[in-house]
Tab-separated table of C-alpha atoms in Angstrom:
chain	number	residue	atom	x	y	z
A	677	UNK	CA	80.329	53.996	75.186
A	678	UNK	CA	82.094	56.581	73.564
A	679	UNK	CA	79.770	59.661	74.418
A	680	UNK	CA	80.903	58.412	78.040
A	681	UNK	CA	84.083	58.550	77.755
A	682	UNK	CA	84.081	62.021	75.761
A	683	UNK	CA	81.962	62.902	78.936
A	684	UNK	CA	84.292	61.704	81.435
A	685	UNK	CA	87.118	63.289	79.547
A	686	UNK	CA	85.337	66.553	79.610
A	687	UNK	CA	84.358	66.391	83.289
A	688	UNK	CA	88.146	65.386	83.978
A	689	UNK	CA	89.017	68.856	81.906
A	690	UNK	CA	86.894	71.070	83.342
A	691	UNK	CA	87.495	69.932	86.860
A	692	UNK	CA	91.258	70.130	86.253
A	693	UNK	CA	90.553	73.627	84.843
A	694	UNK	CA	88.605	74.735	88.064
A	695	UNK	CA	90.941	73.458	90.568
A	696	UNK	CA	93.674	75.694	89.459
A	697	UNK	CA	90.974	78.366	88.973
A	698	UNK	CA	90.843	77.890	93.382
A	699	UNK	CA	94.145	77.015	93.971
A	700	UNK	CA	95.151	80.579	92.164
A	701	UNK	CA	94.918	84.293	93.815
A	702	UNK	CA	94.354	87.760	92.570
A	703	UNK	CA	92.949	90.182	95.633
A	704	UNK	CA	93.524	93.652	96.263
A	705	UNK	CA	92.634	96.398	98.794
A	706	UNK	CA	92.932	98.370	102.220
A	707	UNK	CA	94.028	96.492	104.661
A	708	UNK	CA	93.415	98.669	108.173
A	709	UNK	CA	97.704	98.835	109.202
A	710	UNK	CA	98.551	100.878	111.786
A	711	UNK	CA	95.238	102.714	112.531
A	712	UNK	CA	94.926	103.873	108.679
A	713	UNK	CA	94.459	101.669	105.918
A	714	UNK	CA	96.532	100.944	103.388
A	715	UNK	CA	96.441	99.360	99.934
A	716	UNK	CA	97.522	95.548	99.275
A	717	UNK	CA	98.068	93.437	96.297
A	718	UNK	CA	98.112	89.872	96.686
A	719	UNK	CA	99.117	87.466	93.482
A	720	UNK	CA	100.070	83.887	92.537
A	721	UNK	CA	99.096	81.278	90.347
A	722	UNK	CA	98.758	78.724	93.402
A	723	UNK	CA	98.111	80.498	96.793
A	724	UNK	CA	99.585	77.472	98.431
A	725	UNK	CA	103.262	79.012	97.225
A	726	UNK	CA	105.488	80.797	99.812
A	727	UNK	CA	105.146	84.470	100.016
A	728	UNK	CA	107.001	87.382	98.948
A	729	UNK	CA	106.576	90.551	100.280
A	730	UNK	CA	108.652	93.131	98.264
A	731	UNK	CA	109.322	96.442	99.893
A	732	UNK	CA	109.664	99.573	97.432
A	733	UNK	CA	111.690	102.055	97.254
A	734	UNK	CA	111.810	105.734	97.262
A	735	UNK	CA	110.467	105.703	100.014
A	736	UNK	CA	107.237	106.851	97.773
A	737	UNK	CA	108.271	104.486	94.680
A	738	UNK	CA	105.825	102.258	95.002
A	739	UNK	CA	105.428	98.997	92.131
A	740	UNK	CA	101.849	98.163	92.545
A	741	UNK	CA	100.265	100.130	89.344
A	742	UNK	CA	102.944	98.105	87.298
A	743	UNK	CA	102.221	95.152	85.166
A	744	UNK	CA	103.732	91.980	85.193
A	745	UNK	CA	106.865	93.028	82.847
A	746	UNK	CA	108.902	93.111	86.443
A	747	UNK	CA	108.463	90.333	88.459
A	748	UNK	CA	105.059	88.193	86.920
A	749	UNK	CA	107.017	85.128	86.025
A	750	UNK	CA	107.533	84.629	89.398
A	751	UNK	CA	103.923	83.979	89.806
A	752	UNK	CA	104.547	80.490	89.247
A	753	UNK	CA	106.819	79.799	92.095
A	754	UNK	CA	104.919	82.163	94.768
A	755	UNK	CA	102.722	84.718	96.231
A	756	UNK	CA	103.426	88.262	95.586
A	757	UNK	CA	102.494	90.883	97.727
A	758	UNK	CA	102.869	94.292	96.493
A	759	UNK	CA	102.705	97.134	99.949
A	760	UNK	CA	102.047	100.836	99.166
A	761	UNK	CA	103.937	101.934	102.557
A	762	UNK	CA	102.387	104.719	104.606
A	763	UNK	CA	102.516	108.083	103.262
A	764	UNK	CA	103.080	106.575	99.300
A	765	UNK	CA	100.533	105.730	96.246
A	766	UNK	CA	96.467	104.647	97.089
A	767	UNK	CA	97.964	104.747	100.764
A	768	UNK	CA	98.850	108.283	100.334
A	769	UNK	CA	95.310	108.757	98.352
A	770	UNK	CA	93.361	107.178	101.223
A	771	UNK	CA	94.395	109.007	104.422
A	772	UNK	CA	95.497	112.350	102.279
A	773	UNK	CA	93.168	115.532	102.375
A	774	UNK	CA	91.912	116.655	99.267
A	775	UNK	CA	94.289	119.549	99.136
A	776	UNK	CA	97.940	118.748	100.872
A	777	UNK	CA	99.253	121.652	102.651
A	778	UNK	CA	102.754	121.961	104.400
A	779	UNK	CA	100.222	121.628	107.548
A	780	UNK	CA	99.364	118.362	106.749
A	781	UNK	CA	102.698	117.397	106.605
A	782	UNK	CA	104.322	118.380	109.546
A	783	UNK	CA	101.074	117.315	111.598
A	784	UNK	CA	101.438	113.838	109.737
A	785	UNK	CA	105.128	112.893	110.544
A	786	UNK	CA	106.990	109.509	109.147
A	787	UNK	CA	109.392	107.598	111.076
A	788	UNK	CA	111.459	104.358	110.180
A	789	UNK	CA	109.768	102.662	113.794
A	790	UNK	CA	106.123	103.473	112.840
A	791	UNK	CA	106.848	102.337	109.499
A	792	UNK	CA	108.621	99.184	110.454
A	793	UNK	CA	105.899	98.248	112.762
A	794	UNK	CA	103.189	98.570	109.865
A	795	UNK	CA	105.336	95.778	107.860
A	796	UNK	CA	105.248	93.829	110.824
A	797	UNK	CA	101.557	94.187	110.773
A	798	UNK	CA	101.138	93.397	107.466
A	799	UNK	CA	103.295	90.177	107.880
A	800	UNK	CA	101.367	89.091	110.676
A	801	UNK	CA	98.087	89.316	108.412
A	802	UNK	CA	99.391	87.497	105.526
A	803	UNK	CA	100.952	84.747	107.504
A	804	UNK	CA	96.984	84.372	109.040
A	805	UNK	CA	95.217	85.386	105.772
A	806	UNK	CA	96.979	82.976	103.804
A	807	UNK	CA	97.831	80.351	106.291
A	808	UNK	CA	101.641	80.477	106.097
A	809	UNK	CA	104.271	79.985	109.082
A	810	UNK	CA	106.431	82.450	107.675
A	811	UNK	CA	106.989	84.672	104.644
A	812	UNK	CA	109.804	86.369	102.509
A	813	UNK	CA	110.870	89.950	102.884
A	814	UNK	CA	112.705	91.619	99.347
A	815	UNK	CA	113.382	94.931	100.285
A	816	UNK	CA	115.284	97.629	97.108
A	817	UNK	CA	117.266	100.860	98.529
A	818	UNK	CA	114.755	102.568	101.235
A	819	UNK	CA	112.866	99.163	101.793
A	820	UNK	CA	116.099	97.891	102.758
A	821	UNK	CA	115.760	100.206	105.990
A	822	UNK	CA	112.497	98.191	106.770
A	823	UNK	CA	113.600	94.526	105.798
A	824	UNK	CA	116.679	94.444	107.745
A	825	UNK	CA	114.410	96.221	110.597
A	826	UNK	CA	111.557	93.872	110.429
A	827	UNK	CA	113.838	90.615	109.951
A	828	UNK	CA	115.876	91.705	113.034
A	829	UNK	CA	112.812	92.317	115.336
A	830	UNK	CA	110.712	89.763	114.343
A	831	UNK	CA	112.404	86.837	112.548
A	832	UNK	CA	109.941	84.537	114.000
A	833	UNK	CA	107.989	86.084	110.975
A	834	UNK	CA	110.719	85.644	107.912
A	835	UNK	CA	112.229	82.549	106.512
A	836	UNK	CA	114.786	85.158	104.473
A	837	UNK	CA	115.303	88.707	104.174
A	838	UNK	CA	117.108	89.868	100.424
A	839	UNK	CA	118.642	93.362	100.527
A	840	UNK	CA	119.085	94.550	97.214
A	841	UNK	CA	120.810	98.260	97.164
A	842	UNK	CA	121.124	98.093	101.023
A	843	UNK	CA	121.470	100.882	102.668
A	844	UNK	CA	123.714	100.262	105.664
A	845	UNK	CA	124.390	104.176	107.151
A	846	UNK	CA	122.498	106.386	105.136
A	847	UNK	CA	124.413	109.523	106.165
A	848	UNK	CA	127.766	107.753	105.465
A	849	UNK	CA	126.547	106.585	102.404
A	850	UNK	CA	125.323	110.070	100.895
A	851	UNK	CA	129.113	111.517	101.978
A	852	UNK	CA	130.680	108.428	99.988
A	853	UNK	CA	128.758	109.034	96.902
A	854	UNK	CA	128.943	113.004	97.020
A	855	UNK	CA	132.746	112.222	97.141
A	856	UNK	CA	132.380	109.869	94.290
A	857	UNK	CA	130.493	111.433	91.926
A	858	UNK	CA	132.894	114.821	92.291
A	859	UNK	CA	135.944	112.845	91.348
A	860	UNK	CA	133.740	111.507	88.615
A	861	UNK	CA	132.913	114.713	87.098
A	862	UNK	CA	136.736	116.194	87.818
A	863	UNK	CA	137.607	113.320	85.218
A	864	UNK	CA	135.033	114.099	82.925
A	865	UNK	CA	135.120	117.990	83.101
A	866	UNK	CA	131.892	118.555	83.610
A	867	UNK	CA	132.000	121.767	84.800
A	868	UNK	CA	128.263	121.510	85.205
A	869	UNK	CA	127.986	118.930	87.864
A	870	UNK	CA	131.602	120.591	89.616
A	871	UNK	CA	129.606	123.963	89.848
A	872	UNK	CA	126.752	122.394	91.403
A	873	UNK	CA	128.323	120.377	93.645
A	874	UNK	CA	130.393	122.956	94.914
A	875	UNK	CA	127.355	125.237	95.811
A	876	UNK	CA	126.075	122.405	97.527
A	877	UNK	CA	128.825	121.207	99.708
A	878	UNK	CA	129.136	117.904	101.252
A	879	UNK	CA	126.425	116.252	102.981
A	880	UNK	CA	124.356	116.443	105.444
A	881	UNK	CA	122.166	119.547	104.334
A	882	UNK	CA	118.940	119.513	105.898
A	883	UNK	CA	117.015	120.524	103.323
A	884	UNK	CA	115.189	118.167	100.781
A	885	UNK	CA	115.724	120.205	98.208
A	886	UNK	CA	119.359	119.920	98.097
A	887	UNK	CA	119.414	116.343	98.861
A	888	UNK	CA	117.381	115.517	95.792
A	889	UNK	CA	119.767	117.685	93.773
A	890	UNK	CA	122.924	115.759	94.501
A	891	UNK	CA	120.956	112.661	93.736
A	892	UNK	CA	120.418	113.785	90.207
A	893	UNK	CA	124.004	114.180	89.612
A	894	UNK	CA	124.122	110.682	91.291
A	895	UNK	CA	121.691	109.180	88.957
A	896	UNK	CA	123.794	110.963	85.956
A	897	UNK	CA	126.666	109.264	86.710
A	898	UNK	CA	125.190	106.028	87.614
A	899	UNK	CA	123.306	105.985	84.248
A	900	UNK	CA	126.594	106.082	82.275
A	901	UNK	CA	128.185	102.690	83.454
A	902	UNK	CA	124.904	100.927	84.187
A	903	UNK	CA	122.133	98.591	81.858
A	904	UNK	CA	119.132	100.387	82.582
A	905	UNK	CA	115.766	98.581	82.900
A	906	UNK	CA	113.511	98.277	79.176
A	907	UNK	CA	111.202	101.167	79.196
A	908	UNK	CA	108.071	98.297	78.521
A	909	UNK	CA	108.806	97.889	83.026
A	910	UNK	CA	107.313	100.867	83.611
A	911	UNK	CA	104.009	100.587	81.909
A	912	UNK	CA	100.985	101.525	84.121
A	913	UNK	CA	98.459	99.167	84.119
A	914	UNK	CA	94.874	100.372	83.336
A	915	UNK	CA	93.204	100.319	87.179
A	916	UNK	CA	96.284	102.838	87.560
A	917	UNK	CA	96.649	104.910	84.485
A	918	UNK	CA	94.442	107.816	85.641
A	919	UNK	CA	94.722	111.361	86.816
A	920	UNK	CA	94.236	110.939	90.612
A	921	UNK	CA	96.163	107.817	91.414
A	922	UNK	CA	99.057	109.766	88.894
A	923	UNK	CA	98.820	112.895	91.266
A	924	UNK	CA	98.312	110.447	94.863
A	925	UNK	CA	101.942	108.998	93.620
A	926	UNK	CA	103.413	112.262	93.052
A	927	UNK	CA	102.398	113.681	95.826
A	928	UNK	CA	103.152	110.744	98.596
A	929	UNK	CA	106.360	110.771	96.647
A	930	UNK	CA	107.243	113.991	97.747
A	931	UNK	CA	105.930	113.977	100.944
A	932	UNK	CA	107.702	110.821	101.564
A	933	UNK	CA	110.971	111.739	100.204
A	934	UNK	CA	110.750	115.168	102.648
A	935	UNK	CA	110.327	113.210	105.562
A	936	UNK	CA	113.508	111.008	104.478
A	937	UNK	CA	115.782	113.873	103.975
A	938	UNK	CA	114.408	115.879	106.422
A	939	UNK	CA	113.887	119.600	106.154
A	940	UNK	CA	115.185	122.081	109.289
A	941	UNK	CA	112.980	124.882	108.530
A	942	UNK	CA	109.565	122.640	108.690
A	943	UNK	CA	111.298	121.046	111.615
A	944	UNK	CA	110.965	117.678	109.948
A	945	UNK	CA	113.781	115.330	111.228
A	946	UNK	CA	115.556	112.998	108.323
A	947	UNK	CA	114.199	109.460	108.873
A	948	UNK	CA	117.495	108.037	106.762
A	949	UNK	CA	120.019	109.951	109.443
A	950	UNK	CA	119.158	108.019	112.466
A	951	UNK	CA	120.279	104.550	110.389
A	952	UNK	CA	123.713	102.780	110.941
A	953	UNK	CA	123.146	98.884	110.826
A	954	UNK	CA	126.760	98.841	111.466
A	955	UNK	CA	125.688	99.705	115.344
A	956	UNK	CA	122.716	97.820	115.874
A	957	UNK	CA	122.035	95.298	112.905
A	958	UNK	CA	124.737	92.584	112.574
A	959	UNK	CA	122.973	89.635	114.126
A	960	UNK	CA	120.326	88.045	112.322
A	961	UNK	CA	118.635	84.780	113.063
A	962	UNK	CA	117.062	84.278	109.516
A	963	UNK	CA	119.464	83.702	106.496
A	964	UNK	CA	120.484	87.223	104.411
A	965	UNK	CA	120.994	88.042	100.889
A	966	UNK	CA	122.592	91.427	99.615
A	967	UNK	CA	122.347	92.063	96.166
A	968	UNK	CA	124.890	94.548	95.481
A	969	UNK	CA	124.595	96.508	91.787
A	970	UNK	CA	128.362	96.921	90.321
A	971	UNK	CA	128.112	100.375	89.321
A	972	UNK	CA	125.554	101.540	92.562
A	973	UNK	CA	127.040	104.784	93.857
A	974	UNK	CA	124.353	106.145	95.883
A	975	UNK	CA	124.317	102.684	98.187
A	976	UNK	CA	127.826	102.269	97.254
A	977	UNK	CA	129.152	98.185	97.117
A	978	UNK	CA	132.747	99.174	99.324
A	979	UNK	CA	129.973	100.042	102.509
A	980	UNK	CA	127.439	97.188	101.789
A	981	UNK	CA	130.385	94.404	101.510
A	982	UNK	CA	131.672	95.872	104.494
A	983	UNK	CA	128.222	95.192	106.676
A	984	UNK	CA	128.071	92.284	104.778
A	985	UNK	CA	131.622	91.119	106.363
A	986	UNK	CA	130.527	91.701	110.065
A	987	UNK	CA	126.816	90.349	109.981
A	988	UNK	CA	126.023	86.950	111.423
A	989	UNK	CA	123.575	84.940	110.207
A	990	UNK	CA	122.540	81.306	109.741
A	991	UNK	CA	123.582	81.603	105.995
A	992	UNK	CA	124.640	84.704	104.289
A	993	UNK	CA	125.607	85.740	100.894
A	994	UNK	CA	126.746	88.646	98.882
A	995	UNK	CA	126.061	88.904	95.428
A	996	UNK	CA	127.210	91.314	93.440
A	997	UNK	CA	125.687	91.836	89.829
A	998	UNK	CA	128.010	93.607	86.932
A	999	UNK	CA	126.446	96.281	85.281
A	1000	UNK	CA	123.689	97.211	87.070
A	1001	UNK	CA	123.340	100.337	89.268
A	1002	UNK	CA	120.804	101.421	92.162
A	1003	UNK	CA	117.910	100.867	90.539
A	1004	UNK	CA	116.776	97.338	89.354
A	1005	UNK	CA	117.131	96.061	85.972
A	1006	UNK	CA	116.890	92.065	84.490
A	1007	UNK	CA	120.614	90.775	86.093
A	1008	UNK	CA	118.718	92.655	89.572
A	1009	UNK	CA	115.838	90.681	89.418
A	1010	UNK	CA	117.252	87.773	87.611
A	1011	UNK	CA	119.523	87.731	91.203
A	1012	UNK	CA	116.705	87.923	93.508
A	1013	UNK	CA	114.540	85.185	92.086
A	1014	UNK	CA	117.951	83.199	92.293
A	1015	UNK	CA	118.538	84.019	96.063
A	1016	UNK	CA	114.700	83.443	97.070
A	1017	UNK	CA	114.747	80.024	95.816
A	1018	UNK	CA	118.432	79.285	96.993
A	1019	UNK	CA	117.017	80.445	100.436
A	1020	UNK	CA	113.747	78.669	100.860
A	1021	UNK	CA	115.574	75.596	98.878
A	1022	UNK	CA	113.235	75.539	95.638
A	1023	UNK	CA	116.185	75.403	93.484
């Protein structure tokens, strides 16, 4: 009698143990998006949990070769998908010759509407793959652009877009923070910065090269006031700790980040200069988060809180978060978990 019931205990175990086993998920891969493919991660400890699509950065910053220091205690509460956008990490890789020449980049153009339409794409497979109704969009600095784009064109799609670092008119923005960070360094005498950003003038400039000089000075400045992230976030994980996935992310990042500057003399157009949600994106039908970093002076909080003012939504909210800047750190994430929960009401 007792060898049963140590049997029946056992079975009970080991089923219980195998049922989670199936209820959890852990693919990745190309997914064909857009006529090219592109790589996917898909992760959760129960695949029956709402979905979060996060949309990187950069535009070429993607977060798939991380670990889970970021966001893997969410993992509990839902499905992470992790996008390397056109033109950015094993995407780049994939659809990239062997040797990149200026050729191939002014032959293989990005725009904001191609690149909206591939997260649309992607949402409509994981709302079939996984059988969900509807999924969440998180979208940090340039994936802003493409979560306020996507949840205004197809909100049949999102239960909840969160904005964190939105950008709301990128060329308004850049003049705001070029004008901020020169007062900044006027206080500080740093005759360094003041030299520099007198050579370069005020924004717009049409060339990448100065664009990604004033944001150095930007990141200076931002670095002083803000916590930054633990260093431990950043650690590859072993699939992606190897020479040609390093050099696919360094190159996709700067392709990606010419195409958002733009560059006259290649005759590539600025994706970020055509974007001014204060024109065409204050009416949303899905509710809409903004986490706003304190001390953020490249997506400064006086232009998001403005947008923020004028958009209409089922439910909106603007969160600002003290000592954090543009980029993410644990009060950034520590607000988006809250807002994702708030908004599909898993509080």
């Amino acid at each position: 009698m007792k060898q049963k019931l140590l049997l029946i205990l056992l079975l009970t175990f080991v089923s219980g143990r195998l049922a989670a086993q199936t209820k959890a998920i852990n693919e990745e891969g190309f997914i064909s998006i857009g006529g090219i493919e592109q790589w996917v991660t898909i992760s959760g400890q129960d695949k029956t949990k709402p979905i979060i699509l996060f949309l990187h950065g950069g535009p070429g910053s993607t977060m798939s070769q991380y670990d889970d220091a970021i966001y893997g205690y969410w993992k509990k509460d839902f499905v992470l998908v992790y996008w390397d956008q056109r033109g950015a990490g094993r995407t780049f890789g994939k659809n990239a010759p062997e040797t990149v020449t200026e050729d191939y980049w002014i032959e293989n153009p990005l725009t904001v509407e191609q690149m909206t339409a591939d997260g649309i794409a992607l949402s409509e497979y994981l709302v079939k793959h996984l059988g969900k109704q509807k999924i969440t969009l998180v979208g940090t600095s340039w994936g802003s652009i493409l979560g306020a784009k996507m949840a205004l064109s197809r909100p049949d799609l999102f239960s909840a877009y969160v904005g964190h670092s939105q950008i709301v008119n990128e060329e308004a923005g850049f003049l705001h923070a070029f004008n901020t960070v020169s007062k900044l360094a006027q206080s500080a005498k740093d005759q360094e910065s003041l030299d520099k950003l007198e050579s370069l003038g005020p924004p717009p400039y049409g060339e990448a090269r100065k664009s990604g000089q004033l944001m150095r000075i930007i990141k200076k400045y931002e670095r002083e006031n803000a916590t930054p992230a633990p260093a431990s976030w950043w650690k590859l994980t072993s699939a992606y700790d190897n020479e040609k996935d390093a050099q696919d992310r360094y190159n996709g990042d700067d392709y990606s980040f010419l195409y958002f500057a733009g560059h006259k003399a290649m005759g590539i157009k600025s994706m970020g200069a055509g974007v001014n949600f204060m024109q065409d994106g204050l009416h949303y039908k899905v509710p809409v988060y903004f986490i706003q970093g304190e001390e953020d002076i490249l997506t400064p909080k006086e232009l998001t809180k403005a947008y923020f003012d004028k958009v209409k939504a089922p439910k909106k909210e603007f969160i600002l978060v003290p000592g954090a800047a543009h980029g993410h750190n644990q009060a950034v994430i520590d607000a988006q978990y809250k807002a994702v929960k708030k908004a599909l009401k898993v509080l």
